[in-house]
CSV table of C-alpha atoms and ligand atoms in Angstrom, one decimal:
chain,number,residue,atom,x,y,z
A,1,MET,CA,5.3,-12.9,-1.2
A,2,GLU,CA,2.2,-15.1,-1.5
A,3,LEU,CA,-0.2,-14.2,-4.3
A,4,ILE,CA,-3.9,-14.9,-4.3
A,5,VAL,CA,-5.7,-14.1,-7.5
A,6,VAL,CA,-9.4,-13.4,-7.2
A,7,LYS,CA,-12.2,-12.8,-9.7
A,8,SER,CA,-13.5,-9.6,-8.1
A,9,GLN,CA,-13.0,-7.0,-5.4
A,10,LEU,CA,-15.8,-8.7,-3.4
A,11,GLU,CA,-14.0,-12.1,-3.5
A,12,GLY,CA,-10.8,-10.3,-2.5
A,13,ALA,CA,-12.5,-8.5,0.4
A,14,LYS,CA,-13.9,-11.8,1.7
A,15,LYS,CA,-10.4,-13.4,1.5
A,16,CYS,CA,-8.9,-10.4,3.3
A,17,PHE,CA,-11.7,-10.6,5.9
A,18,ASP,CA,-10.8,-14.3,6.5
A,19,LEU,CA,-7.2,-13.3,7.0
A,20,LEU,CA,-8.2,-10.6,9.5
A,21,ASN,CA,-10.3,-13.2,11.4
A,22,GLU,CA,-7.4,-15.5,11.5
A,23,ALA,CA,-5.1,-12.7,12.7
A,24,MET,CA,-7.5,-11.7,15.5
A,25,ALA,CA,-8.0,-15.3,16.6
A,26,GLY,CA,-4.2,-15.5,16.8
A,27,GLY,CA,-4.0,-12.6,19.1
A,28,ALA,CA,-3.5,-9.6,16.9
A,29,LYS,CA,-4.3,-6.4,18.9
A,30,THR,CA,-3.1,-3.6,16.6
A,31,LEU,CA,-4.2,-3.2,13.1
A,32,GLY,CA,-2.5,-1.0,10.5
A,33,LEU,CA,-5.2,0.4,8.3
A,34,ALA,CA,-5.4,2.0,4.8
A,35,THR,CA,-7.7,4.3,2.9
A,36,GLY,CA,-8.5,4.6,-0.8
A,37,SER,CA,-11.1,2.7,-2.9
A,38,THR,CA,-9.3,-0.6,-2.6
A,39,PRO,CA,-10.2,-1.6,1.0
A,40,VAL,CA,-13.8,-0.2,0.9
A,41,GLU,CA,-15.4,-3.6,0.2
A,42,PHE,CA,-13.2,-5.2,2.9
A,43,TYR,CA,-14.4,-2.6,5.4
A,44,ASN,CA,-18.0,-3.4,4.4
A,45,GLN,CA,-17.4,-7.0,5.2
A,46,VAL,CA,-15.9,-6.1,8.6
A,47,VAL,CA,-18.7,-3.7,9.6
A,48,ASN,CA,-21.3,-6.3,8.7
A,49,SER,CA,-19.6,-9.0,10.7
A,50,GLY,CA,-19.8,-10.0,14.4
A,51,LEU,CA,-16.1,-9.0,15.0
A,52,ASP,CA,-15.6,-6.9,18.0
A,53,PHE,CA,-12.8,-4.2,18.1
A,54,THR,CA,-13.4,-2.6,21.4
A,55,ASP,CA,-10.2,-4.1,22.7
A,56,MET,CA,-8.2,-3.3,19.6
A,57,THR,CA,-6.0,-0.4,18.4
A,58,SER,CA,-5.7,0.9,14.9
A,59,VAL,CA,-2.9,2.9,13.3
A,60,ASN,CA,-3.5,4.4,9.9
A,61,LEU,CA,-0.9,4.9,7.2
A,62,ASP,CA,-1.4,8.6,6.3
A,63,GLU,CA,-3.3,11.8,6.2
A,64,TYR,CA,-3.5,14.8,3.9
A,65,VAL,CA,-1.8,18.0,5.2
A,66,GLY,CA,-4.3,20.7,5.9
A,67,LEU,CA,-7.5,18.6,6.3
A,68,ASP,CA,-9.1,17.8,9.6
A,69,GLY,CA,-11.6,15.1,10.4
A,70,SER,CA,-14.6,17.2,9.6
A,71,ASN,CA,-13.4,17.5,6.0
A,72,GLU,CA,-15.1,14.8,3.9
A,73,GLN,CA,-11.9,14.2,1.9
A,74,SER,CA,-9.7,13.6,5.0
A,75,TYR,CA,-8.6,10.1,5.7
A,76,ARG,CA,-9.9,10.5,9.3
A,77,TYR,CA,-13.4,11.2,7.9
A,78,PHE,CA,-13.1,8.2,5.6
A,79,MET,CA,-12.1,5.9,8.4
A,80,ASN,CA,-14.9,7.1,10.7
A,81,LYS,CA,-17.4,6.6,7.9
A,82,HIS,CA,-16.3,3.3,6.6
A,83,PHE,CA,-15.2,1.6,9.8
A,84,PHE,CA,-14.9,3.3,13.2
A,85,GLU,CA,-18.5,4.7,13.5
A,86,GLU,CA,-19.8,1.2,13.1
A,87,LYS,CA,-17.1,-0.7,14.9
A,88,PRO,CA,-15.6,1.3,17.8
A,89,PHE,CA,-11.9,0.6,18.8
A,90,LYS,CA,-10.1,1.1,22.1
A,91,GLU,CA,-8.0,3.7,20.2
A,92,ASN,CA,-7.7,5.0,16.6
A,93,PHE,CA,-4.6,6.8,15.5
A,94,LEU,CA,-4.1,8.8,12.3
A,95,PRO,CA,-1.5,11.5,11.7
A,96,ASN,CA,-2.9,15.0,12.4
A,97,GLY,CA,-2.9,16.8,9.1
A,98,LYS,CA,-3.7,20.1,10.8
A,99,ALA,CA,-0.7,20.0,13.2
A,100,THR,CA,1.1,23.4,13.2
A,101,ASP,CA,4.5,21.7,13.5
A,102,LEU,CA,4.4,18.8,11.0
A,103,GLU,CA,7.9,17.6,11.8
A,104,ALA,CA,7.0,17.3,15.5
A,105,GLU,CA,3.8,15.5,14.4
A,106,ALA,CA,5.9,13.0,12.4
A,107,LYS,CA,8.1,12.3,15.4
A,108,HIS,CA,5.0,11.9,17.6
A,109,TYR,CA,3.5,9.5,15.1
A,110,ASP,CA,6.7,7.4,15.1
A,111,GLN,CA,6.4,7.2,18.9
A,112,ILE,CA,2.8,6.0,18.5
A,113,ILE,CA,3.9,3.3,16.1
A,114,GLU,CA,6.7,2.2,18.5
A,115,ASN,CA,4.3,2.0,21.4
A,116,HIS,CA,1.7,0.1,19.3
A,117,PRO,CA,3.6,-2.4,17.1
A,118,ILE,CA,1.4,-3.3,14.2
A,119,ASP,CA,0.4,-7.0,14.1
A,120,TRP,CA,-1.5,-6.9,10.9
A,121,GLN,CA,-1.2,-4.2,8.2
A,122,ILE,CA,-3.4,-3.8,5.1
A,123,LEU,CA,-2.2,-1.9,2.1
A,124,GLY,CA,-3.4,-0.7,-1.2
A,125,ILE,CA,-0.9,0.4,-3.9
A,126,GLY,CA,-0.7,3.5,-6.0
A,127,GLN,CA,-0.4,3.3,-9.8
A,128,ASN,CA,3.2,4.4,-9.4
A,129,GLY,CA,3.9,1.8,-6.8
A,130,HIS,CA,3.5,4.0,-3.7
A,131,ILE,CA,2.3,2.5,-0.4
A,132,GLY,CA,0.9,4.8,2.2
A,133,PHE,CA,2.1,8.0,0.6
A,134,ASN,CA,5.6,6.8,0.2
A,135,GLU,CA,6.2,8.2,-3.3
A,136,PRO,CA,8.9,6.9,-5.7
A,137,GLY,CA,12.3,8.0,-4.5
A,138,THR,CA,11.4,7.7,-0.8
A,139,PRO,CA,14.4,6.1,1.0
A,140,PHE,CA,13.6,2.6,2.3
A,141,GLU,CA,14.8,3.7,5.8
A,142,ALA,CA,12.2,6.5,6.0
A,143,THR,CA,10.0,6.7,9.1
A,144,THR,CA,7.0,9.0,9.4
A,145,HIS,CA,7.5,12.1,7.2
A,146,VAL,CA,5.9,14.9,5.3
A,147,VAL,CA,5.5,14.2,1.6
A,148,ASP,CA,5.2,16.3,-1.5
A,149,LEU,CA,2.6,14.3,-3.5
A,150,THR,CA,3.6,13.6,-7.1
A,151,GLU,CA,1.5,14.9,-10.1
A,152,SER,CA,0.4,11.3,-10.9
A,153,THR,CA,-0.9,10.7,-7.3
A,154,ILE,CA,-2.7,14.1,-7.3
A,155,LYS,CA,-4.3,13.2,-10.6
A,156,ALA,CA,-5.2,9.7,-9.5
A,157,ASN,CA,-6.8,11.0,-6.2
A,158,ALA,CA,-8.5,13.9,-7.9
A,159,ARG,CA,-11.6,11.7,-8.5
A,160,PHE,CA,-12.5,12.1,-4.8
A,161,PHE,CA,-12.5,15.9,-5.0
A,162,GLU,CA,-14.6,18.4,-6.9
A,163,HIS,CA,-11.6,19.9,-8.7
A,164,GLU,CA,-8.1,18.7,-9.1
A,165,ASP,CA,-6.7,21.8,-7.6
A,166,GLU,CA,-8.5,21.0,-4.3
A,167,VAL,CA,-6.3,17.9,-3.8
A,168,PRO,CA,-3.8,18.7,-1.1
A,169,LYS,CA,-0.2,18.9,-2.4
A,170,LYS,CA,1.3,17.4,0.8
A,171,ALA,CA,0.6,14.5,3.1
A,172,ILE,CA,2.0,13.0,6.2
A,173,SER,CA,2.8,9.3,5.9
A,174,MET,CA,4.1,6.4,7.9
A,175,GLY,CA,7.5,5.5,6.3
A,176,LEU,CA,8.6,2.4,4.5
A,177,ALA,CA,10.7,1.3,7.4
A,178,SER,CA,7.7,1.5,9.7
A,179,ILE,CA,5.5,-0.4,7.3
A,180,MET,CA,8.2,-3.1,7.1
A,181,LYS,CA,8.0,-3.6,10.9
A,182,SER,CA,4.4,-4.8,10.7
A,183,LYS,CA,4.4,-8.5,11.6
A,184,LYS,CA,2.0,-9.4,8.7
A,185,ILE,CA,1.0,-7.5,5.6
A,186,VAL,CA,-1.9,-8.0,3.2
A,187,LEU,CA,-1.8,-5.9,0.1
A,188,MET,CA,-4.8,-5.6,-2.2
A,189,ALA,CA,-4.9,-4.5,-5.8
A,190,TYR,CA,-7.7,-4.4,-8.3
A,191,GLY,CA,-7.9,-3.2,-11.9
A,192,GLU,CA,-5.7,-2.7,-14.9
A,193,SER,CA,-4.4,0.6,-13.6
A,194,LYS,CA,-2.4,-1.3,-10.9
A,195,ALA,CA,-0.9,-3.9,-13.3
A,196,GLU,CA,2.4,-2.1,-13.9
A,197,ALA,CA,2.9,-1.5,-10.2
A,198,ILE,CA,2.1,-5.1,-9.3
A,199,LYS,CA,4.5,-6.5,-11.9
A,200,GLY,CA,7.3,-4.2,-10.6
A,201,MET,CA,6.5,-5.1,-7.0
A,202,ILE,CA,6.6,-8.8,-7.5
A,203,GLU,CA,8.9,-9.4,-10.5
A,204,GLY,CA,11.0,-6.2,-10.7
A,205,GLU,CA,14.2,-5.3,-9.0
A,206,LYS,CA,14.0,-3.9,-5.5
A,207,THR,CA,14.2,-0.1,-6.1
A,208,THR,CA,13.1,3.1,-4.4
A,209,ALA,CA,11.7,4.0,-7.9
A,210,LEU,CA,8.9,1.5,-7.0
A,211,PRO,CA,8.4,1.8,-3.2
A,212,ALA,CA,6.2,-1.3,-2.9
A,213,SER,CA,9.2,-3.4,-4.1
A,214,ILE,CA,10.6,-3.2,-0.6
A,215,LEU,CA,8.0,-5.7,0.4
A,216,GLN,CA,10.1,-8.4,-1.4
A,217,ASP,CA,12.2,-8.3,1.8
A,218,HIS,CA,9.3,-8.9,4.2
A,219,ALA,CA,8.7,-12.5,5.4
A,220,HIS,CA,4.9,-12.4,5.7
A,221,VAL,CA,3.2,-10.6,2.8
A,222,ILE,CA,0.0,-11.8,1.1
A,223,VAL,CA,-1.0,-10.1,-2.1
A,224,ILE,CA,-4.7,-10.3,-3.0
A,225,ALA,CA,-5.2,-9.1,-6.6
A,226,ASP,CA,-7.7,-9.6,-9.4
A,227,GLU,CA,-6.9,-10.8,-12.9
A,228,ALA,CA,-6.6,-7.3,-14.4
A,229,ALA,CA,-4.0,-6.2,-11.8
A,230,THR,CA,-2.0,-9.4,-12.3
A,231,SER,CA,-2.3,-9.4,-16.1
A,232,LEU,CA,1.3,-8.3,-16.7
A,233,LEU,CA,2.9,-11.0,-14.5
A,234,SER,CA,5.0,-13.4,-16.5
A,235,LYS,CA,3.8,-16.5,-14.6
B,301,GLP,C1,-3.7,6.8,-1.8
B,301,GLP,C2,-3.4,6.2,-0.4
B,301,GLP,C3,-2.8,4.8,-0.5
B,301,GLP,C4,-3.7,4.0,-1.5
B,301,GLP,C5,-3.6,4.6,-2.8
B,301,GLP,C6,-4.4,3.8,-3.9
B,301,GLP,O1,-2.6,7.5,-2.4
B,301,GLP,N1,-2.5,7.0,0.3
B,301,GLP,O2,-2.8,4.3,0.8
B,301,GLP,O3,-3.2,2.7,-1.5
B,301,GLP,O4,-4.2,5.9,-2.8
B,301,GLP,O5,-5.8,4.2,-3.8
B,301,GLP,P1,-7.0,3.4,-4.4
B,301,GLP,O6,-7.2,2.2,-3.5
B,301,GLP,O7,-8.1,4.3,-4.4
B,301,GLP,O8,-6.6,3.0,-5.8
């Protein structure tokens, strides 16, 4: 893993934007995209740039079960607002959180990933080390699956909802094995609340207790993190 330490989320977003530019110049056609507060500044850089995505495909990591794109808390709504409304793509894929048969939806999403291999994937990280919605304990072999969100993730994400009990208890997420198939990965992390997870991911043992530690096995991962998020690293 290559680590780039930045002074601010804005500096990190600009670095990430440079990496996207490079990837697209190198022929990347399918982007793996993430939600959460971490990539917001990066998406601002992108929508204010001259980059054109009309020939590109995006595949998102995850979606809450029970929310459709008209719900402001859904990841579909987030992506439309922060990215797709400003920069249209050829195709945008997110799991359908309203599917009646979620198992079938998971299989269908795996097929989408297989048909659109991800060239360049961005990731945030949860305080407990989750990526996408792959919570601690998720097998490394997992493909797209339905997830029971942990208490800590529900609490961490409650800030986007009016009440904690409005946070969906389930999500549908691309699995760790699917994320590992992306050709290149850029993970961003900002703030002290991510320091434990970043330490475990980079310096800890590879363990399903900290899902992001699987990235130690990936040949092309760049981590962009600020000083607070890297404060617990030993070197
Ligand atoms: C959610 C998303 C993850 C994201 C994480 C961190 O759980 N499923 O993809 O990385 O939150 O969110 P934030 O960037 O807001 O800290």
